[in-house]
Amino acid sequence: MTRLLPLAFLLCAALPLGACDNMAKQPRDKTWTPANTNPGSGSWPPEPAPNTVAREDRPQPAPALTPALLARGKERYKIYCTPCHGYLGDGDGMIVRRGFPQPPSFHSEALRNAPTRHFYDVATNGWGAMYSYADRVTPDDRWAIAAYIRALQTSQNTAAAELPDDVRRTLR
Ligand code: HEC
């Protein structure tokens, strides 16, 4: 009898495992499979709730460059990007001064030569230590910020000789 006891124990232990095996074979989503966007068939809402930004939006084309777009970009940049990138884009924002990894300056050779879409893409997907802003900044606002960063770069890298006469006269 004592010899049979371990055997009985093994049999009992094997029973629930058999049941688990069936569950493992049922259809299911794997980790990181895209959310089910098919209306009515999944738990993911087909439309984003009001005043939220859908993270899974497709990349949007750049809107036309207007003074209004730049003004909006300046406002959004100040809110979302200055804490690390600083007001001039030097990468010396307040959080960096308190110990967050330092971002590169927007006035570096590489970032001056980067296409405007790069700024949109980094805000959308994040970059290294920087996390994504896709859930806080709408696609249009990401383009507005990208345009403003271009303006910041121009503001720091334009030779006085290239300025219009009336602007140059105001320089000291
Ligand atoms: C919390 C700090 C923080 C904030 C806020 C932040 N960034 Fe960054 N950003 C970083 C850091 C750190 C890096 C460098 C990351 C790395 O190289 O690992 C970086 C890098 C970048 C780069 C350079 C990518 C490259 O090619 O080297 C761009 C462009 C950029 N950020 C844009 C933005 C924009 C636009 C915003 C505002 C929507 C923003 N960042 C807000 C921390 C921040």
PDB file of C-alpha atoms and ligand atoms in Angstrom:
ATOM      1  CA  MET A   1       0.000   0.000   0.000  1.00  0.00           C
ATOM      2  CA  THR A   2       2.729   2.461   0.916  1.00  0.00           C
ATOM      3  CA  ARG A   3       4.366   1.735  -2.413  1.00  0.00           C
ATOM      4  CA  LEU A   4       1.180   2.658  -4.264  1.00  0.00           C
ATOM      5  CA  LEU A   5       0.761   5.997  -2.518  1.00  0.00           C
ATOM      6  CA  PRO A   6       3.305   7.978  -4.599  1.00  0.00           C
ATOM      7  CA  LEU A   7       1.777   6.516  -7.734  1.00  0.00           C
ATOM      8  CA  ALA A   8      -1.700   7.630  -6.716  1.00  0.00           C
ATOM      9  CA  PHE A   9      -0.315  11.074  -5.937  1.00  0.00           C
ATOM     10  CA  LEU A  10       1.284  11.317  -9.373  1.00  0.00           C
ATOM     11  CA  LEU A  11      -1.961  10.299 -11.061  1.00  0.00           C
ATOM     12  CA  CYS A  12      -3.915  12.973  -9.202  1.00  0.00           C
ATOM     13  CA  ALA A  13      -1.293  15.608  -9.999  1.00  0.00           C
ATOM     14  CA  ALA A  14      -1.391  14.686 -13.680  1.00  0.00           C
ATOM     15  CA  LEU A  15      -5.166  15.185 -13.983  1.00  0.00           C
ATOM     16  CA  PRO A  16      -5.264  18.993 -13.801  1.00  0.00           C
ATOM     17  CA  LEU A  17      -2.249  19.161 -16.124  1.00  0.00           C
ATOM     18  CA  GLY A  18      -4.245  17.327 -18.769  1.00  0.00           C
ATOM     19  CA  ALA A  19      -6.997  19.896 -18.468  1.00  0.00           C
ATOM     20  CA  CYS A  20      -4.473  22.741 -18.786  1.00  0.00           C
ATOM     21  CA  ASP A  21      -3.169  21.265 -21.978  1.00  0.00           C
ATOM     22  CA  ASN A  22      -6.569  21.695 -23.655  1.00  0.00           C
ATOM     23  CA  MET A  23      -6.746  25.333 -22.581  1.00  0.00           C
ATOM     24  CA  ALA A  24      -3.285  25.956 -24.015  1.00  0.00           C
ATOM     25  CA  LYS A  25      -4.516  24.818 -27.399  1.00  0.00           C
ATOM     26  CA  GLN A  26      -7.534  27.093 -27.616  1.00  0.00           C
ATOM     27  CA  PRO A  27      -7.336  30.132 -29.940  1.00  0.00           C
ATOM     28  CA  ARG A  28      -5.957  33.186 -28.159  1.00  0.00           C
ATOM     29  CA  ASP A  29      -3.940  36.361 -28.794  1.00  0.00           C
ATOM     30  CA  LYS A  30      -0.200  36.178 -28.188  1.00  0.00           C
ATOM     31  CA  THR A  31       1.616  38.859 -26.224  1.00  0.00           C
ATOM     32  CA  TRP A  32       1.974  42.111 -28.250  1.00  0.00           C
ATOM     33  CA  THR A  33      -0.447  41.056 -31.013  1.00  0.00           C
ATOM     34  CA  PRO A  34      -2.218  44.250 -32.187  1.00  0.00           C
ATOM     35  CA  ALA A  35      -5.463  45.056 -30.376  1.00  0.00           C
ATOM     36  CA  ASN A  36      -8.601  43.811 -32.086  1.00  0.00           C
ATOM     37  CA  THR A  37     -10.085  46.865 -33.790  1.00  0.00           C
ATOM     38  CA  ASN A  38     -12.971  44.982 -35.385  1.00  0.00           C
ATOM     39  CA  PRO A  39     -16.111  46.715 -34.000  1.00  0.00           C
ATOM     40  CA  GLY A  40     -18.286  44.486 -31.879  1.00  0.00           C
ATOM     41  CA  SER A  41     -15.892  41.550 -31.723  1.00  0.00           C
ATOM     42  CA  GLY A  42     -13.350  42.649 -29.135  1.00  0.00           C
ATOM     43  CA  SER A  43     -12.937  44.665 -25.980  1.00  0.00           C
ATOM     44  CA  TRP A  44     -11.060  47.492 -27.760  1.00  0.00           C
ATOM     45  CA  PRO A  45     -13.374  50.455 -28.469  1.00  0.00           C
ATOM     46  CA  PRO A  46     -13.680  51.041 -32.228  1.00  0.00           C
ATOM     47  CA  GLU A  47     -13.628  54.837 -31.799  1.00  0.00           C
ATOM     48  CA  PRO A  48     -11.405  56.703 -29.324  1.00  0.00           C
ATOM     49  CA  ALA A  49     -13.279  58.207 -26.397  1.00  0.00           C
ATOM     50  CA  PRO A  50     -13.778  62.017 -26.615  1.00  0.00           C
ATOM     51  CA  ASN A  51     -10.702  64.125 -25.700  1.00  0.00           C
ATOM     52  CA  THR A  52      -8.306  61.184 -25.946  1.00  0.00           C
ATOM     53  CA  VAL A  53      -5.705  60.398 -28.604  1.00  0.00           C
ATOM     54  CA  ALA A  54      -5.791  56.970 -30.253  1.00  0.00           C
ATOM     55  CA  ARG A  55      -2.281  55.511 -29.898  1.00  0.00           C
ATOM     56  CA  GLU A  56      -2.726  53.306 -32.951  1.00  0.00           C
ATOM     57  CA  ASP A  57      -3.443  56.175 -35.370  1.00  0.00           C
ATOM     58  CA  ARG A  58      -1.647  55.822 -38.681  1.00  0.00           C
ATOM     59  CA  PRO A  59       1.107  58.414 -39.320  1.00  0.00           C
ATOM     60  CA  GLN A  60      -0.565  61.580 -40.587  1.00  0.00           C
ATOM     61  CA  PRO A  61       0.735  63.685 -43.492  1.00  0.00           C
ATOM     62  CA  ALA A  62       2.303  67.041 -42.615  1.00  0.00           C
ATOM     63  CA  PRO A  63      -0.181  69.968 -42.555  1.00  0.00           C
ATOM     64  CA  ALA A  64       0.633  73.195 -44.435  1.00  0.00           C
ATOM     65  CA  LEU A  65       3.184  75.428 -42.686  1.00  0.00           C
ATOM     66  CA  THR A  66       1.336  78.521 -41.430  1.00  0.00           C
ATOM     67  CA  PRO A  67       1.939  81.106 -38.681  1.00  0.00           C
ATOM     68  CA  ALA A  68      -0.963  79.488 -36.778  1.00  0.00           C
ATOM     69  CA  LEU A  69       0.715  76.062 -36.960  1.00  0.00           C
ATOM     70  CA  LEU A  70       3.986  77.530 -35.643  1.00  0.00           C
ATOM     71  CA  ALA A  71       2.187  79.313 -32.797  1.00  0.00           C
ATOM     72  CA  ARG A  72       0.450  76.094 -31.827  1.00  0.00           C
ATOM     73  CA  GLY A  73       3.761  74.219 -32.071  1.00  0.00           C
ATOM     74  CA  LYS A  74       5.476  76.745 -29.821  1.00  0.00           C
ATOM     75  CA  GLU A  75       2.735  76.411 -27.205  1.00  0.00           C
ATOM     76  CA  ARG A  76       2.776  72.574 -27.281  1.00  0.00           C
ATOM     77  CA  TYR A  77       6.588  72.443 -27.356  1.00  0.00           C
ATOM     78  CA  LYS A  78       6.731  74.573 -24.223  1.00  0.00           C
ATOM     79  CA  ILE A  79       4.323  72.228 -22.444  1.00  0.00           C
ATOM     80  CA  TYR A  80       5.646  68.824 -23.527  1.00  0.00           C
ATOM     81  CA  CYS A  81       9.254  69.177 -24.623  1.00  0.00           C
ATOM     82  CA  THR A  82      10.921  71.998 -22.639  1.00  0.00           C
ATOM     83  CA  PRO A  83      11.129  69.974 -19.382  1.00  0.00           C
ATOM     84  CA  CYS A  84      13.999  68.034 -20.997  1.00  0.00           C
ATOM     85  CA  HIS A  85      14.940  69.795 -24.240  1.00  0.00           C
ATOM     86  CA  GLY A  86      14.892  73.332 -22.806  1.00  0.00           C
ATOM     87  CA  TYR A  87      13.325  76.497 -24.275  1.00  0.00           C
ATOM     88  CA  LEU A  88      15.982  76.822 -26.996  1.00  0.00           C
ATOM     89  CA  GLY A  89      16.289  73.086 -27.660  1.00  0.00           C
ATOM     90  CA  ASP A  90      19.793  72.827 -26.156  1.00  0.00           C
ATOM     91  CA  GLY A  91      18.847  69.750 -24.110  1.00  0.00           C
ATOM     92  CA  ASP A  92      19.275  71.431 -20.721  1.00  0.00           C
ATOM     93  CA  GLY A  93      15.668  71.346 -19.456  1.00  0.00           C
ATOM     94  CA  MET A  94      14.755  71.365 -15.780  1.00  0.00           C
ATOM     95  CA  ILE A  95      14.365  67.572 -15.500  1.00  0.00           C
ATOM     96  CA  VAL A  96      17.801  67.085 -17.054  1.00  0.00           C
ATOM     97  CA  ARG A  97      19.301  69.465 -14.514  1.00  0.00           C
ATOM     98  CA  ARG A  98      17.704  67.227 -11.873  1.00  0.00           C
ATOM     99  CA  GLY A  99      19.333  64.073 -13.267  1.00  0.00           C
ATOM    100  CA  PHE A 100      17.276  62.776 -16.246  1.00  0.00           C
ATOM    101  CA  PRO A 101      19.490  61.554 -19.144  1.00  0.00           C
ATOM    102  CA  GLN A 102      20.487  64.527 -21.310  1.00  0.00           C
ATOM    103  CA  PRO A 103      18.939  64.644 -24.798  1.00  0.00           C
ATOM    104  CA  PRO A 104      21.087  65.799 -27.719  1.00  0.00           C
ATOM    105  CA  SER A 105      20.856  69.481 -28.692  1.00  0.00           C
ATOM    106  CA  PHE A 106      18.473  70.180 -31.585  1.00  0.00           C
ATOM    107  CA  HIS A 107      21.309  72.344 -32.963  1.00  0.00           C
ATOM    108  CA  SER A 108      23.635  69.390 -33.497  1.00  0.00           C
ATOM    109  CA  GLU A 109      24.754  68.758 -37.071  1.00  0.00           C
ATOM    110  CA  ALA A 110      22.813  65.458 -37.193  1.00  0.00           C
ATOM    111  CA  LEU A 111      19.489  66.911 -36.017  1.00  0.00           C
ATOM    112  CA  ARG A 112      19.798  70.004 -38.214  1.00  0.00           C
ATOM    113  CA  ASN A 113      20.136  67.677 -41.180  1.00  0.00           C
ATOM    114  CA  ALA A 114      17.347  65.329 -40.065  1.00  0.00           C
ATOM    115  CA  PRO A 115      14.066  65.499 -42.018  1.00  0.00           C
ATOM    116  CA  THR A 116      11.161  67.249 -40.252  1.00  0.00           C
ATOM    117  CA  ARG A 117       9.349  63.900 -40.153  1.00  0.00           C
ATOM    118  CA  HIS A 118      12.062  62.633 -37.753  1.00  0.00           C
ATOM    119  CA  PHE A 119      10.752  64.985 -35.015  1.00  0.00           C
ATOM    120  CA  TYR A 120       7.195  63.809 -35.673  1.00  0.00           C
ATOM    121  CA  ASP A 121       8.336  60.164 -35.529  1.00  0.00           C
ATOM    122  CA  VAL A 122      10.342  60.574 -32.300  1.00  0.00           C
ATOM    123  CA  ALA A 123       7.345  62.253 -30.606  1.00  0.00           C
ATOM    124  CA  THR A 124       5.141  59.402 -31.873  1.00  0.00           C
ATOM    125  CA  ASN A 125       7.333  56.404 -31.034  1.00  0.00           C
ATOM    126  CA  GLY A 126       9.849  57.668 -28.475  1.00  0.00           C
ATOM    127  CA  TRP A 127      13.621  57.366 -28.897  1.00  0.00           C
ATOM    128  CA  GLY A 128      15.963  55.495 -26.560  1.00  0.00           C
ATOM    129  CA  ALA A 129      15.464  56.894 -23.049  1.00  0.00           C
ATOM    130  CA  MET A 130      12.676  59.198 -24.289  1.00  0.00           C
ATOM    131  CA  TYR A 131       9.192  57.742 -24.136  1.00  0.00           C
ATOM    132  CA  SER A 132       6.409  58.139 -26.686  1.00  0.00           C
ATOM    133  CA  TYR A 133       4.124  61.197 -26.615  1.00  0.00           C
ATOM    134  CA  ALA A 134       1.519  59.533 -28.847  1.00  0.00           C
ATOM    135  CA  ASP A 135      -1.067  59.326 -26.067  1.00  0.00           C
ATOM    136  CA  ARG A 136      -0.714  62.996 -25.078  1.00  0.00           C
ATOM    137  CA  VAL A 137       0.040  64.940 -28.253  1.00  0.00           C
ATOM    138  CA  THR A 138      -2.283  64.583 -31.272  1.00  0.00           C
ATOM    139  CA  PRO A 139      -0.750  63.884 -34.709  1.00  0.00           C
ATOM    140  CA  ASP A 140      -1.481  67.479 -35.855  1.00  0.00           C
ATOM    141  CA  ASP A 141       0.190  68.867 -32.738  1.00  0.00           C
ATOM    142  CA  ARG A 142       3.219  66.606 -33.286  1.00  0.00           C
ATOM    143  CA  TRP A 143       3.608  68.167 -36.748  1.00  0.00           C
ATOM    144  CA  ALA A 144       3.163  71.637 -35.231  1.00  0.00           C
ATOM    145  CA  ILE A 145       5.925  70.877 -32.696  1.00  0.00           C
ATOM    146  CA  ALA A 146       8.169  69.515 -35.459  1.00  0.00           C
ATOM    147  CA  ALA A 147       7.689  72.764 -37.406  1.00  0.00           C
ATOM    148  CA  TYR A 148       8.510  74.816 -34.312  1.00  0.00           C
ATOM    149  CA  ILE A 149      11.705  72.805 -33.691  1.00  0.00           C
ATOM    150  CA  ARG A 150      12.730  73.675 -37.265  1.00  0.00           C
ATOM    151  CA  ALA A 151      12.116  77.354 -36.427  1.00  0.00           C
ATOM    152  CA  LEU A 152      14.203  76.990 -33.236  1.00  0.00           C
ATOM    153  CA  GLN A 153      17.046  75.485 -35.259  1.00  0.00           C
ATOM    154  CA  THR A 154      16.891  78.328 -37.764  1.00  0.00           C
ATOM    155  CA  SER A 155      16.863  80.878 -34.932  1.00  0.00           C
ATOM    156  CA  GLN A 156      20.192  79.568 -33.613  1.00  0.00           C
ATOM    157  CA  ASN A 157      21.969  78.845 -36.889  1.00  0.00           C
ATOM    158  CA  THR A 158      21.308  81.758 -39.200  1.00  0.00           C
ATOM    159  CA  ALA A 159      24.210  84.067 -40.099  1.00  0.00           C
ATOM    160  CA  ALA A 160      23.507  87.783 -39.610  1.00  0.00           C
ATOM    161  CA  ALA A 161      24.313  88.369 -43.290  1.00  0.00           C
ATOM    162  CA  GLU A 162      21.373  86.145 -44.302  1.00  0.00           C
ATOM    163  CA  LEU A 163      18.814  88.195 -42.339  1.00  0.00           C
ATOM    164  CA  PRO A 164      16.556  90.739 -44.073  1.00  0.00           C
ATOM    165  CA  ASP A 165      17.909  94.300 -43.768  1.00  0.00           C
ATOM    166  CA  ASP A 166      15.204  95.577 -41.417  1.00  0.00           C
ATOM    167  CA  VAL A 167      15.816  92.664 -39.010  1.00  0.00           C
ATOM    168  CA  ARG A 168      19.604  93.037 -39.184  1.00  0.00           C
ATOM    169  CA  ARG A 169      19.354  96.715 -38.272  1.00  0.00           C
ATOM    170  CA  THR A 170      17.683  95.727 -34.980  1.00  0.00           C
ATOM    171  CA  LEU A 171      20.697  93.558 -33.982  1.00  0.00           C
ATOM    172  CA  ARG A 172      23.183  94.962 -31.544  1.00  0.00           C
TER     173      ARG A 172
HETATM  174  C1  HEC B   1      11.398  63.502 -19.988  1.00  0.00           C
HETATM  175  C2  HEC B   1      12.397  64.083 -20.841  1.00  0.00           C
HETATM  176  C3  HEC B   1      12.047  64.336 -22.282  1.00  0.00           C
HETATM  177  C4  HEC B   1      10.953  65.011 -22.789  1.00  0.00           C
HETATM  178  C5  HEC B   1       9.837  65.677 -22.007  1.00  0.00           C
HETATM  179  C6  HEC B   1      11.100  64.991 -24.229  1.00  0.00           C
HETATM  180  N1  HEC B   1      12.252  64.349 -24.577  1.00  0.00           N
HETATM  181 FE1  HEC B   1      12.992  64.131 -26.449  1.00  0.00          FE
HETATM  182  N2  HEC B   1      14.611  63.158 -25.704  1.00  0.00           N
HETATM  183  C7  HEC B   1      14.856  62.899 -24.373  1.00  0.00           C
HETATM  184  C8  HEC B   1      16.079  62.137 -24.233  1.00  0.00           C
HETATM  185  C9  HEC B   1      16.694  61.664 -22.920  1.00  0.00           C
HETATM  186  C10 HEC B   1      16.566  61.925 -25.535  1.00  0.00           C
HETATM  187  C11 HEC B   1      17.798  61.122 -25.923  1.00  0.00           C
HETATM  188  C12 HEC B   1      17.382  59.681 -25.884  1.00  0.00           C
HETATM  189  C13 HEC B   1      18.467  58.688 -26.230  1.00  0.00           C
HETATM  190  O1  HEC B   1      19.291  58.978 -27.134  1.00  0.00           O
HETATM  191  O2  HEC B   1      18.464  57.614 -25.599  1.00  0.00           O
HETATM  192  C14 HEC B   1      15.631  62.614 -26.429  1.00  0.00           C
HETATM  193  C15 HEC B   1      15.797  62.699 -27.794  1.00  0.00           C
HETATM  194  C16 HEC B   1      14.973  63.398 -28.640  1.00  0.00           C
HETATM  195  C17 HEC B   1      15.225  63.602 -30.049  1.00  0.00           C
HETATM  196  C18 HEC B   1      16.507  63.219 -30.785  1.00  0.00           C
HETATM  197  C19 HEC B   1      16.423  61.893 -31.471  1.00  0.00           C
HETATM  198  C20 HEC B   1      17.735  61.640 -32.213  1.00  0.00           C
HETATM  199  O3  HEC B   1      17.678  61.479 -33.440  1.00  0.00           O
HETATM  200  O4  HEC B   1      18.806  61.629 -31.566  1.00  0.00           O
HETATM  201  C21 HEC B   1      14.159  64.301 -30.548  1.00  0.00           C
HETATM  202  C22 HEC B   1      13.967  64.755 -31.993  1.00  0.00           C
HETATM  203  C23 HEC B   1      13.254  64.528 -29.462  1.00  0.00           C
HETATM  204  N3  HEC B   1      13.782  63.981 -28.318  1.00  0.00           N
HETATM  205  C24 HEC B   1      12.056  65.200 -29.579  1.00  0.00           C
HETATM  206  C25 HEC B   1      11.204  65.475 -28.511  1.00  0.00           C
HETATM  207  C26 HEC B   1       9.955  66.173 -28.645  1.00  0.00           C
HETATM  208  C27 HEC B   1       9.378  66.675 -29.950  1.00  0.00           C
HETATM  209  C28 HEC B   1       9.436  66.277 -27.388  1.00  0.00           C
HETATM  210  C29 HEC B   1       8.119  66.903 -26.973  1.00  0.00           C
HETATM  211  C30 HEC B   1       6.937  66.314 -27.579  1.00  0.00           C
HETATM  212  C31 HEC B   1      10.352  65.644 -26.473  1.00  0.00           C
HETATM  213  N4  HEC B   1      11.420  65.172 -27.196  1.00  0.00           N
HETATM  214  C32 HEC B   1      10.172  65.551 -25.106  1.00  0.00           C
HETATM  215  C33 HEC B   1      14.068  63.289 -23.319  1.00  0.00           C
HETATM  216  C34 HEC B   1      12.872  63.949 -23.414  1.00  0.00           C
END
